[in-house]
Amino acid sequence: MARLPTTADVYNAIAEPQRRDIIDLLKKGELSVNEIAETLGMKQPQTSKHLRVLKEVGLVS
């Protein structure tokens, strides 16, 4: 069984400025990985990694 994320896990996830930028962008509505990457000037693999971390701690679905 997977463990639940701790408060420290969440803080570590949002410590990265680009992840906070992704959260701010997604507050406005759903976007694809490519749309997020293009809007924030990031590469798609990097964006996917950040989204995976945010998903693991329950900040995006």
PDB file of N, CA and C in Angstrom:
ATOM      1  N   MET A   1       0.849  -1.172   0.000  1.00  0.00           N
ATOM      2  CA  MET A   1       0.000   0.000   0.000  1.00  0.00           C
ATOM      3  C   MET A   1       0.897   1.238   0.000  1.00  0.00           C
ATOM      4  N   ALA A   2       0.545   2.203  -0.814  1.00  0.00           N
ATOM      5  CA  ALA A   2       1.322   3.442  -0.901  1.00  0.00           C
ATOM      6  C   ALA A   2       1.115   4.273   0.359  1.00  0.00           C
ATOM      7  N   ARG A   3       2.174   4.935   0.767  1.00  0.00           N
ATOM      8  CA  ARG A   3       2.053   5.769   1.964  1.00  0.00           C
ATOM      9  C   ARG A   3       1.467   7.126   1.589  1.00  0.00           C
ATOM     10  N   LEU A   4       0.799   7.719   2.530  1.00  0.00           N
ATOM     11  CA  LEU A   4       0.232   9.041   2.314  1.00  0.00           C
ATOM     12  C   LEU A   4       1.336  10.087   2.410  1.00  0.00           C
ATOM     13  N   PRO A   5       1.235  11.159   1.599  1.00  0.00           N
ATOM     14  CA  PRO A   5       2.257  12.202   1.676  1.00  0.00           C
ATOM     15  C   PRO A   5       2.199  12.927   3.021  1.00  0.00           C
ATOM     16  N   THR A   6       3.355  13.266   3.523  1.00  0.00           N
ATOM     17  CA  THR A   6       3.440  14.013   4.774  1.00  0.00           C
ATOM     18  C   THR A   6       3.429  15.512   4.477  1.00  0.00           C
ATOM     19  N   THR A   7       3.283  16.293   5.520  1.00  0.00           N
ATOM     20  CA  THR A   7       3.364  17.744   5.362  1.00  0.00           C
ATOM     21  C   THR A   7       4.716  18.126   4.774  1.00  0.00           C
ATOM     22  N   ALA A   8       5.761  17.465   5.209  1.00  0.00           N
ATOM     23  CA  ALA A   8       7.101  17.736   4.678  1.00  0.00           C
ATOM     24  C   ALA A   8       7.174  17.437   3.185  1.00  0.00           C
ATOM     25  N   ASP A   9       6.504  16.367   2.730  1.00  0.00           N
ATOM     26  CA  ASP A   9       6.474  16.040   1.305  1.00  0.00           C
ATOM     27  C   ASP A   9       5.838  17.176   0.508  1.00  0.00           C
ATOM     28  N   VAL A  10       4.742  17.714   1.032  1.00  0.00           N
ATOM     29  CA  VAL A  10       4.046  18.809   0.346  1.00  0.00           C
ATOM     30  C   VAL A  10       4.935  20.044   0.304  1.00  0.00           C
ATOM     31  N   TYR A  11       5.548  20.382   1.425  1.00  0.00           N
ATOM     32  CA  TYR A  11       6.444  21.548   1.459  1.00  0.00           C
ATOM     33  C   TYR A  11       7.615  21.370   0.496  1.00  0.00           C
ATOM     34  N   ASN A  12       8.168  20.175   0.441  1.00  0.00           N
ATOM     35  CA  ASN A  12       9.259  19.918  -0.500  1.00  0.00           C
ATOM     36  C   ASN A  12       8.791  20.072  -1.941  1.00  0.00           C
ATOM     37  N   ALA A  13       7.575  19.638  -2.222  1.00  0.00           N
ATOM     38  CA  ALA A  13       7.041  19.750  -3.579  1.00  0.00           C
ATOM     39  C   ALA A  13       6.874  21.206  -3.994  1.00  0.00           C
ATOM     40  N   ILE A  14       6.398  22.039  -3.087  1.00  0.00           N
ATOM     41  CA  ILE A  14       6.158  23.438  -3.461  1.00  0.00           C
ATOM     42  C   ILE A  14       7.373  24.335  -3.222  1.00  0.00           C
ATOM     43  N   ALA A  15       8.470  23.753  -2.747  1.00  0.00           N
ATOM     44  CA  ALA A  15       9.696  24.530  -2.566  1.00  0.00           C
ATOM     45  C   ALA A  15      10.285  24.944  -3.913  1.00  0.00           C
ATOM     46  N   GLU A  16       9.993  24.183  -4.943  1.00  0.00           N
ATOM     47  CA  GLU A  16      10.501  24.461  -6.286  1.00  0.00           C
ATOM     48  C   GLU A  16       9.633  25.544  -6.941  1.00  0.00           C
ATOM     49  N   PRO A  17      10.216  26.688  -7.304  1.00  0.00           N
ATOM     50  CA  PRO A  17       9.427  27.791  -7.882  1.00  0.00           C
ATOM     51  C   PRO A  17       8.634  27.405  -9.136  1.00  0.00           C
ATOM     52  N   GLN A  18       9.200  26.545  -9.974  1.00  0.00           N
ATOM     53  CA  GLN A  18       8.474  26.162 -11.189  1.00  0.00           C
ATOM     54  C   GLN A  18       7.211  25.371 -10.860  1.00  0.00           C
ATOM     55  N   ARG A  19       7.233  24.625  -9.789  1.00  0.00           N
ATOM     56  CA  ARG A  19       6.028  23.882  -9.395  1.00  0.00           C
ATOM     57  C   ARG A  19       4.954  24.838  -8.902  1.00  0.00           C
ATOM     58  N   ARG A  20       5.359  25.876  -8.199  1.00  0.00           N
ATOM     59  CA  ARG A  20       4.380  26.892  -7.777  1.00  0.00           C
ATOM     60  C   ARG A  20       3.801  27.599  -8.995  1.00  0.00           C
ATOM     61  N   ASP A  21       4.632  27.841 -10.006  1.00  0.00           N
ATOM     62  CA  ASP A  21       4.140  28.455 -11.246  1.00  0.00           C
ATOM     63  C   ASP A  21       3.106  27.555 -11.923  1.00  0.00           C
ATOM     64  N   ILE A  22       3.363  26.263 -11.926  1.00  0.00           N
ATOM     65  CA  ILE A  22       2.419  25.311 -12.517  1.00  0.00           C
ATOM     66  C   ILE A  22       1.096  25.347 -11.765  1.00  0.00           C
ATOM     67  N   ILE A  23       1.149  25.342 -10.440  1.00  0.00           N
ATOM     68  CA  ILE A  23      -0.078  25.393  -9.637  1.00  0.00           C
ATOM     69  C   ILE A  23      -0.855  26.668  -9.942  1.00  0.00           C
ATOM     70  N   ASP A  24      -0.159  27.807  -9.990  1.00  0.00           N
ATOM     71  CA  ASP A  24      -0.825  29.079 -10.302  1.00  0.00           C
ATOM     72  C   ASP A  24      -1.483  29.032 -11.674  1.00  0.00           C
ATOM     73  N   LEU A  25      -0.805  28.444 -12.641  1.00  0.00           N
ATOM     74  CA  LEU A  25      -1.343  28.347 -13.993  1.00  0.00           C
ATOM     75  C   LEU A  25      -2.577  27.450 -14.030  1.00  0.00           C
ATOM     76  N   LEU A  26      -2.538  26.343 -13.308  1.00  0.00           N
ATOM     77  CA  LEU A  26      -3.653  25.399 -13.328  1.00  0.00           C
ATOM     78  C   LEU A  26      -4.868  25.888 -12.544  1.00  0.00           C
ATOM     79  N   LYS A  27      -4.696  26.904 -11.717  1.00  0.00           N
ATOM     80  CA  LYS A  27      -5.850  27.497 -11.024  1.00  0.00           C
ATOM     81  C   LYS A  27      -6.842  28.076 -12.026  1.00  0.00           C
ATOM     82  N   LYS A  28      -6.336  28.453 -13.197  1.00  0.00           N
ATOM     83  CA  LYS A  28      -7.165  29.082 -14.232  1.00  0.00           C
ATOM     84  C   LYS A  28      -7.922  28.055 -15.066  1.00  0.00           C
ATOM     85  N   GLY A  29      -7.522  26.795 -14.994  1.00  0.00           N
ATOM     86  CA  GLY A  29      -8.203  25.754 -15.755  1.00  0.00           C
ATOM     87  C   GLY A  29      -7.240  24.665 -16.188  1.00  0.00           C
ATOM     88  N   GLU A  30      -7.813  23.611 -16.741  1.00  0.00           N
ATOM     89  CA  GLU A  30      -7.018  22.469 -17.186  1.00  0.00           C
ATOM     90  C   GLU A  30      -6.183  22.830 -18.402  1.00  0.00           C
ATOM     91  N   LEU A  31      -4.972  22.301 -18.436  1.00  0.00           N
ATOM     92  CA  LEU A  31      -4.069  22.465 -19.568  1.00  0.00           C
ATOM     93  C   LEU A  31      -3.328  21.158 -19.785  1.00  0.00           C
ATOM     94  N   SER A  32      -2.917  20.921 -21.015  1.00  0.00           N
ATOM     95  CA  SER A  32      -2.099  19.744 -21.293  1.00  0.00           C
ATOM     96  C   SER A  32      -0.668  20.005 -20.827  1.00  0.00           C
ATOM     97  N   VAL A  33       0.106  18.947 -20.741  1.00  0.00           N
ATOM     98  CA  VAL A  33       1.513  19.083 -20.361  1.00  0.00           C
ATOM     99  C   VAL A  33       2.220  20.018 -21.337  1.00  0.00           C
ATOM    100  N   ASN A  34       1.947  19.852 -22.618  1.00  0.00           N
ATOM    101  CA  ASN A  34       2.599  20.695 -23.620  1.00  0.00           C
ATOM    102  C   ASN A  34       2.193  22.156 -23.485  1.00  0.00           C
ATOM    103  N   GLU A  35       0.937  22.419 -23.161  1.00  0.00           N
ATOM    104  CA  GLU A  35       0.488  23.803 -22.969  1.00  0.00           C
ATOM    105  C   GLU A  35       1.170  24.438 -21.757  1.00  0.00           C
ATOM    106  N   ILE A  36       1.303  23.673 -20.697  1.00  0.00           N
ATOM    107  CA  ILE A  36       1.992  24.177 -19.503  1.00  0.00           C
ATOM    108  C   ILE A  36       3.450  24.471 -19.841  1.00  0.00           C
ATOM    109  N   ALA A  37       4.101  23.523 -20.485  1.00  0.00           N
ATOM    110  CA  ALA A  37       5.513  23.686 -20.838  1.00  0.00           C
ATOM    111  C   ALA A  37       5.721  24.915 -21.711  1.00  0.00           C
ATOM    112  N   GLU A  38       4.890  25.074 -22.718  1.00  0.00           N
ATOM    113  CA  GLU A  38       5.027  26.211 -23.630  1.00  0.00           C
ATOM    114  C   GLU A  38       4.790  27.531 -22.905  1.00  0.00           C
ATOM    115  N   THR A  39       3.756  27.588 -22.091  1.00  0.00           N
ATOM    116  CA  THR A  39       3.417  28.818 -21.375  1.00  0.00           C
ATOM    117  C   THR A  39       4.532  29.231 -20.418  1.00  0.00           C
ATOM    118  N   LEU A  40       5.139  28.259 -19.758  1.00  0.00           N
ATOM    119  CA  LEU A  40       6.161  28.564 -18.753  1.00  0.00           C
ATOM    120  C   LEU A  40       7.588  28.505 -19.303  1.00  0.00           C
ATOM    121  N   GLY A  41       7.721  28.212 -20.592  1.00  0.00           N
ATOM    122  CA  GLY A  41       9.052  28.159 -21.199  1.00  0.00           C
ATOM    123  C   GLY A  41       9.896  26.999 -20.699  1.00  0.00           C
ATOM    124  N   MET A  42       9.232  25.884 -20.457  1.00  0.00           N
ATOM    125  CA  MET A  42       9.914  24.690 -19.960  1.00  0.00           C
ATOM    126  C   MET A  42       9.886  23.607 -21.036  1.00  0.00           C
ATOM    127  N   LYS A  43      10.746  22.616 -20.888  1.00  0.00           N
ATOM    128  CA  LYS A  43      10.708  21.453 -21.776  1.00  0.00           C
ATOM    129  C   LYS A  43       9.659  20.473 -21.251  1.00  0.00           C
ATOM    130  N   GLN A  44       9.071  19.701 -22.164  1.00  0.00           N
ATOM    131  CA  GLN A  44       7.992  18.784 -21.803  1.00  0.00           C
ATOM    132  C   GLN A  44       8.410  17.754 -20.758  1.00  0.00           C
ATOM    133  N   PRO A  45       9.585  17.108 -20.881  1.00  0.00           N
ATOM    134  CA  PRO A  45       9.964  16.126 -19.853  1.00  0.00           C
ATOM    135  C   PRO A  45      10.107  16.746 -18.459  1.00  0.00           C
ATOM    136  N   GLN A  46      10.658  17.939 -18.404  1.00  0.00           N
ATOM    137  CA  GLN A  46      10.806  18.644 -17.124  1.00  0.00           C
ATOM    138  C   GLN A  46       9.435  18.950 -16.530  1.00  0.00           C
ATOM    139  N   THR A  47       8.518  19.391 -17.378  1.00  0.00           N
ATOM    140  CA  THR A  47       7.162  19.698 -16.930  1.00  0.00           C
ATOM    141  C   THR A  47       6.477  18.439 -16.409  1.00  0.00           C
ATOM    142  N   SER A  48       6.628  17.340 -17.123  1.00  0.00           N
ATOM    143  CA  SER A  48       6.034  16.070 -16.690  1.00  0.00           C
ATOM    144  C   SER A  48       6.568  15.643 -15.331  1.00  0.00           C
ATOM    145  N   LYS A  49       7.863  15.821 -15.103  1.00  0.00           N
ATOM    146  CA  LYS A  49       8.454  15.456 -13.815  1.00  0.00           C
ATOM    147  C   LYS A  49       7.850  16.303 -12.698  1.00  0.00           C
ATOM    148  N   HIS A  50       7.743  17.607 -12.924  1.00  0.00           N
ATOM    149  CA  HIS A  50       7.162  18.486 -11.907  1.00  0.00           C
ATOM    150  C   HIS A  50       5.709  18.095 -11.623  1.00  0.00           C
ATOM    151  N   LEU A  51       4.951  17.786 -12.669  1.00  0.00           N
ATOM    152  CA  LEU A  51       3.554  17.383 -12.482  1.00  0.00           C
ATOM    153  C   LEU A  51       3.457  16.071 -11.707  1.00  0.00           C
ATOM    154  N   ARG A  52       4.373  15.149 -11.973  1.00  0.00           N
ATOM    155  CA  ARG A  52       4.375  13.876 -11.250  1.00  0.00           C
ATOM    156  C   ARG A  52       4.592  14.106  -9.752  1.00  0.00           C
ATOM    157  N   VAL A  53       5.530  14.983  -9.416  1.00  0.00           N
ATOM    158  CA  VAL A  53       5.796  15.290  -8.005  1.00  0.00           C
ATOM    159  C   VAL A  53       4.563  15.914  -7.366  1.00  0.00           C
ATOM    160  N   LEU A  54       3.936  16.859  -8.065  1.00  0.00           N
ATOM    161  CA  LEU A  54       2.735  17.510  -7.531  1.00  0.00           C
ATOM    162  C   LEU A  54       1.596  16.509  -7.360  1.00  0.00           C
ATOM    163  N   LYS A  55       1.490  15.568  -8.293  1.00  0.00           N
ATOM    164  CA  LYS A  55       0.439  14.549  -8.194  1.00  0.00           C
ATOM    165  C   LYS A  55       0.701  13.607  -7.019  1.00  0.00           C
ATOM    166  N   GLU A  56       1.957  13.240  -6.811  1.00  0.00           N
ATOM    167  CA  GLU A  56       2.302  12.315  -5.726  1.00  0.00           C
ATOM    168  C   GLU A  56       1.919  12.864  -4.353  1.00  0.00           C
ATOM    169  N   VAL A  57       1.915  14.189  -4.207  1.00  0.00           N
ATOM    170  CA  VAL A  57       1.550  14.780  -2.910  1.00  0.00           C
ATOM    171  C   VAL A  57       0.109  15.282  -2.898  1.00  0.00           C
ATOM    172  N   GLY A  58      -0.625  15.024  -3.989  1.00  0.00           N
ATOM    173  CA  GLY A  58      -2.046  15.349  -4.022  1.00  0.00           C
ATOM    174  C   GLY A  58      -2.393  16.784  -4.364  1.00  0.00           C
ATOM    175  N   LEU A  59      -1.445  17.525  -4.945  1.00  0.00           N
ATOM    176  CA  LEU A  59      -1.731  18.920  -5.286  1.00  0.00           C
ATOM    177  C   LEU A  59      -2.349  19.087  -6.667  1.00  0.00           C
ATOM    178  N   VAL A  60      -2.183  18.104  -7.526  1.00  0.00           N
ATOM    179  CA  VAL A  60      -2.872  18.067  -8.822  1.00  0.00           C
ATOM    180  C   VAL A  60      -3.382  16.651  -9.028  1.00  0.00           C
ATOM    181  N   SER A  61      -4.350  16.524  -9.921  1.00  0.00           N
ATOM    182  CA  SER A  61      -4.878  15.177 -10.189  1.00  0.00           C
ATOM    183  C   SER A  61      -4.832  14.872 -11.667  1.00  0.00           C
TER     184      SER A  61
END
